[in-house]
C-alpha positions as MATLAB code, in Angstrom:
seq = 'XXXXXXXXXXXXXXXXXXXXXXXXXXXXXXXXXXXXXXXXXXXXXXXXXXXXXXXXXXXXXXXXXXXXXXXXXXXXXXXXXXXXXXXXXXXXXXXXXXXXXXXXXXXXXXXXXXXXXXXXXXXXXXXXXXXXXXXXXXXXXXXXXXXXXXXXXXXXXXXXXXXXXXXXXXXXXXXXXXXXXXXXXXXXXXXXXXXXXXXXXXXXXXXXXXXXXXXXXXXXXXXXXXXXXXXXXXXXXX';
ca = [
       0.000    0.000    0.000;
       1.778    3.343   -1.267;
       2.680    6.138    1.641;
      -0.091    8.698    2.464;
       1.247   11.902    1.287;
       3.268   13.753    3.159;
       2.358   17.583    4.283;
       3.262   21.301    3.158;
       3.327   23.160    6.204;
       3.558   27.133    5.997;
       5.266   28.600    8.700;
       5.766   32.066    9.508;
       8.929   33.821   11.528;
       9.276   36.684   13.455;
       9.277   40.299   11.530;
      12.746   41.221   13.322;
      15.529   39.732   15.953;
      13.019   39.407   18.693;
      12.238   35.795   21.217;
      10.313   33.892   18.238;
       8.033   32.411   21.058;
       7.203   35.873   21.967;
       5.185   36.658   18.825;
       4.962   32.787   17.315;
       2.580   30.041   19.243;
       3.803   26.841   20.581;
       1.967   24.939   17.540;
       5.588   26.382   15.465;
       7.821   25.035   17.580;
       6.252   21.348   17.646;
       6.073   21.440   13.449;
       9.637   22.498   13.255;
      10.438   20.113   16.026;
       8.857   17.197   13.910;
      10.360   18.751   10.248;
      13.912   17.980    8.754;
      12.894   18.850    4.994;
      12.338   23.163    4.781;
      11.752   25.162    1.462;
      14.136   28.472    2.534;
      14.615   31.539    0.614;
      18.443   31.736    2.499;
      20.435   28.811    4.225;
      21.566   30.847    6.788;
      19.068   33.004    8.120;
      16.770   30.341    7.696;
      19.039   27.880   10.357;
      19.850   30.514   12.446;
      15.714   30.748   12.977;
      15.383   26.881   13.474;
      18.430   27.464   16.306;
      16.480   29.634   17.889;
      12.930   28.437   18.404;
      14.729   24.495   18.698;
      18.245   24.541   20.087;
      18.245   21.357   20.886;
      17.422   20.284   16.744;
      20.004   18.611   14.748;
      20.971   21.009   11.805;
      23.375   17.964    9.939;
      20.122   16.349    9.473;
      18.125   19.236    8.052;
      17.686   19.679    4.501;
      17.089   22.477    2.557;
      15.689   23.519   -0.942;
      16.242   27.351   -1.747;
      13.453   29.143   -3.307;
      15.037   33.176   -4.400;
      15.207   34.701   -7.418;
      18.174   32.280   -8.738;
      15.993   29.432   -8.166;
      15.142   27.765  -11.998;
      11.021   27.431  -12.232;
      11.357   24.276  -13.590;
      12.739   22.819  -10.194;
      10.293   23.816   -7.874;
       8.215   20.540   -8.198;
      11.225   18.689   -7.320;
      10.993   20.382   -3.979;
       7.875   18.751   -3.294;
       8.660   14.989   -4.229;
       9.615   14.380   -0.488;
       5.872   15.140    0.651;
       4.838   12.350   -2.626;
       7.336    9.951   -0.335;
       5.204   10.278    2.669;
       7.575   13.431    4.108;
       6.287   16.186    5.625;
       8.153   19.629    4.403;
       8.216   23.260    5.991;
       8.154   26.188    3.785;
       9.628   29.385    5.904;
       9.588   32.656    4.840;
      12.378   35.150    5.556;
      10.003   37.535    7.779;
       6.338   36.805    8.366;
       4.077   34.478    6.246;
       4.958   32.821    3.614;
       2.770   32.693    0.482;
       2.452   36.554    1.332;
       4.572   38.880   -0.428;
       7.105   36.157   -0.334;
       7.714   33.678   -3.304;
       6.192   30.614   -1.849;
       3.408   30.865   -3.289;
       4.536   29.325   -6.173;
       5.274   25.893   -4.186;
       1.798   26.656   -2.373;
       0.070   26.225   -6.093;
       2.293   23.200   -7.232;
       1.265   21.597   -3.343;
      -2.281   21.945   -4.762;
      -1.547   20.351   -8.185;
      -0.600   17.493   -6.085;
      -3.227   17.317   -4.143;
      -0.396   17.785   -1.022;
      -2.436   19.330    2.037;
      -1.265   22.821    3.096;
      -1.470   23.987    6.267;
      -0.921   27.431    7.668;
       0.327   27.987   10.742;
      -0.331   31.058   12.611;
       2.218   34.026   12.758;
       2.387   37.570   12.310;
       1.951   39.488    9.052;
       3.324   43.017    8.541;
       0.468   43.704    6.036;
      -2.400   42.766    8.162;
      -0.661   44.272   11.806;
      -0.347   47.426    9.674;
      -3.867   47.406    8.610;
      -4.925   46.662   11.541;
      -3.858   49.519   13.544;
      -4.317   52.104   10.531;
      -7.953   53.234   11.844;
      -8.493   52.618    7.880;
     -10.992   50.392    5.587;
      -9.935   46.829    6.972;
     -13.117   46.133    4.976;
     -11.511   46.754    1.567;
      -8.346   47.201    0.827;
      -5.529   46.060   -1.451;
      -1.817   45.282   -1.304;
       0.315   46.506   -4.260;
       3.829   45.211   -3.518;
       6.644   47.873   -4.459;
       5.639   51.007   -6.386;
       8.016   52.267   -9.517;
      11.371   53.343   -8.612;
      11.603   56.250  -11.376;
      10.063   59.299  -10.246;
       7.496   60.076  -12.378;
       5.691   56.412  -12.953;
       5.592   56.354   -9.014;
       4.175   60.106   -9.080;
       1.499   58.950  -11.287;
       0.920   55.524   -9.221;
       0.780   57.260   -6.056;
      -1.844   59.439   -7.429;
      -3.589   56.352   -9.101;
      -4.168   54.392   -5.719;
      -4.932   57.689   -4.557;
      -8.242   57.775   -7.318;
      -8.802   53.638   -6.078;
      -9.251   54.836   -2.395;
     -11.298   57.725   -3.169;
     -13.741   55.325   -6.034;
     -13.871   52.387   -3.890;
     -13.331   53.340   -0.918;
     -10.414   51.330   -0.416;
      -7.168   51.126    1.676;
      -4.143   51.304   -0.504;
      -1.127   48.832    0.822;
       2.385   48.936   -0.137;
       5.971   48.520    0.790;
       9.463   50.159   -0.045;
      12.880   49.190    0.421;
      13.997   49.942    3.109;
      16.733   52.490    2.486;
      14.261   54.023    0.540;
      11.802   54.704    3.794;
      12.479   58.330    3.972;
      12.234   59.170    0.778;
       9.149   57.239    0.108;
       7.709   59.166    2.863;
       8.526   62.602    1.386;
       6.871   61.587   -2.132;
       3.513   60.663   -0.284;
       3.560   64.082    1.940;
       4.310   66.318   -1.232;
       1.927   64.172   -3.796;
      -1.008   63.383   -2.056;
      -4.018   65.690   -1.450;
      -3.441   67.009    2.146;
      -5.995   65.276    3.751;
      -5.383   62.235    2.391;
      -4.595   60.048    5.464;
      -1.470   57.887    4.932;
      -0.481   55.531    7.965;
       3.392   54.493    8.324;
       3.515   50.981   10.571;
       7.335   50.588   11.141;
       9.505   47.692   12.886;
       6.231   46.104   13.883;
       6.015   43.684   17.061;
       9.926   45.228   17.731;
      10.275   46.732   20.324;
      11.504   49.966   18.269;
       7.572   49.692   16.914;
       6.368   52.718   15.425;
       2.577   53.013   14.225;
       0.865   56.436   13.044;
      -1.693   57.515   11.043;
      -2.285   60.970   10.266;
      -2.538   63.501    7.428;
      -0.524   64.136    3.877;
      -0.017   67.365    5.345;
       0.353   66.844    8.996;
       3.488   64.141    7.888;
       5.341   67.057    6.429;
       5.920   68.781    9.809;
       6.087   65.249   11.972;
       9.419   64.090   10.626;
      10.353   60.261   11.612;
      13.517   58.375   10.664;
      12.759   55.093    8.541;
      16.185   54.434    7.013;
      16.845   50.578    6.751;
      13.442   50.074    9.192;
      10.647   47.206    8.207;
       7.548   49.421    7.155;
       4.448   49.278    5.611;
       2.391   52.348    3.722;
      -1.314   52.652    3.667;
      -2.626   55.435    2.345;
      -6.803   56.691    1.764;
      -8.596   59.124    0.807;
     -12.586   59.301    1.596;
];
């Protein structure tokens, strides 16, 4: 009789350096406990994580199939095969969720194909934190990954999510690297209507947390420093 199939579990990390059983429940600990197999975006950062939430885990016996940008599409199934051997396998994500701004959701789809169960484990996600502690539409909303990096495509997509908020009423999400923080910042005080609210949610469950939401206008005389901090942008416009 052939192996039942073996699982895709989903599990989330902390958003920053902090105790992972401080913002993670037990239920992670107990899947990684039981996992040797992990999808990983980075070998490193992703064992370093495993160290910390199991010390006491063997990391010879761990194995690990990257998932990045250099990663060839036409290899990703082969990442699965251990789950069609009866093998459960944990798919991490750098920071937060995976599936969720985060490239797993390409494995998540071929699971599916495969008719391998996924299961989501519960964690934090910066998008959802953020939008929960805007004060905004947590009733509609959308997240629109990275905005342009020339100046004027992102002047005009600023002022097109801008035009969704107002016709839908809608939350606008998105992100920014973070070296760009600051400037990001500047573009949505100077190119927004002034009322527009825009809420800045910034190194969220660290300790260094920063949350506000406030005017276009009332962000150009409340300066904050983002450089190289975790944030997420919601802007809207009623």
């Amino acid at each position: 009789m052939a192996n039942p199939l073996g699982k895709l579990f989903l599990i989330p990390t902390t958003l920053g350096n902090n105790e992972p059983l401080e913002v993670l429940p037990i239920t992670v600990k107990q899947v990684i406990e039981e996992t040797d197999t992990f999808i990983v975006e980075n070998d490193k950062t992703a064992r370093h994580f495993i160290k910390r939430i199991t010390p006491e885990k063997s990391q010879p016996s761990l194995k690990m199939f990257h998932l990045n940008k250099h990663t060839d599409v036409a290899d990703l199934p082969t990442f699965l095969e251990p789950c069609l051997n009866g093998i459960n396998v944990g798919l991490l994500s750098e920071a937060g969720c995976p599936g969720v701004a985060d490239p797993g959701a390409d494995i998540v789809k071929i699971a599916h194909q495969k008719n391998i169960k996924v299961i989501p484990l519960v964690g934090p996600s910066s998008i959802l934190m953020a939008l929960m502690s805007s004060g905004m539409n947590g009733q509609s909303f959308a997240f629109n990954g990275y905005l342009p990096i020339d100046k004027g495509e992102r002047k005009s997509e600023i002022k097109r999510l801008e035009r969704l908020s107002v016709e839908h009423n809608q939350s606008q999400i998105f992100i920014e690297t973070p070296y760009r923080n600051n400037k990001m910042l500047e573009d949505l005080s100077n190119i927004l209507e002034q009322n527009t609210q825009v809420c800045v949610a910034c190194d969220i469950t660290l300790s260094t947390e920063f949350i506000k939401t406030q005017t276009a206008n009332q962000w150009k005389k409340n300066i904050v420093d983002l450089h190289k901090r975790p944030t997420i942008f919601i802007i809207h416009k009623s």
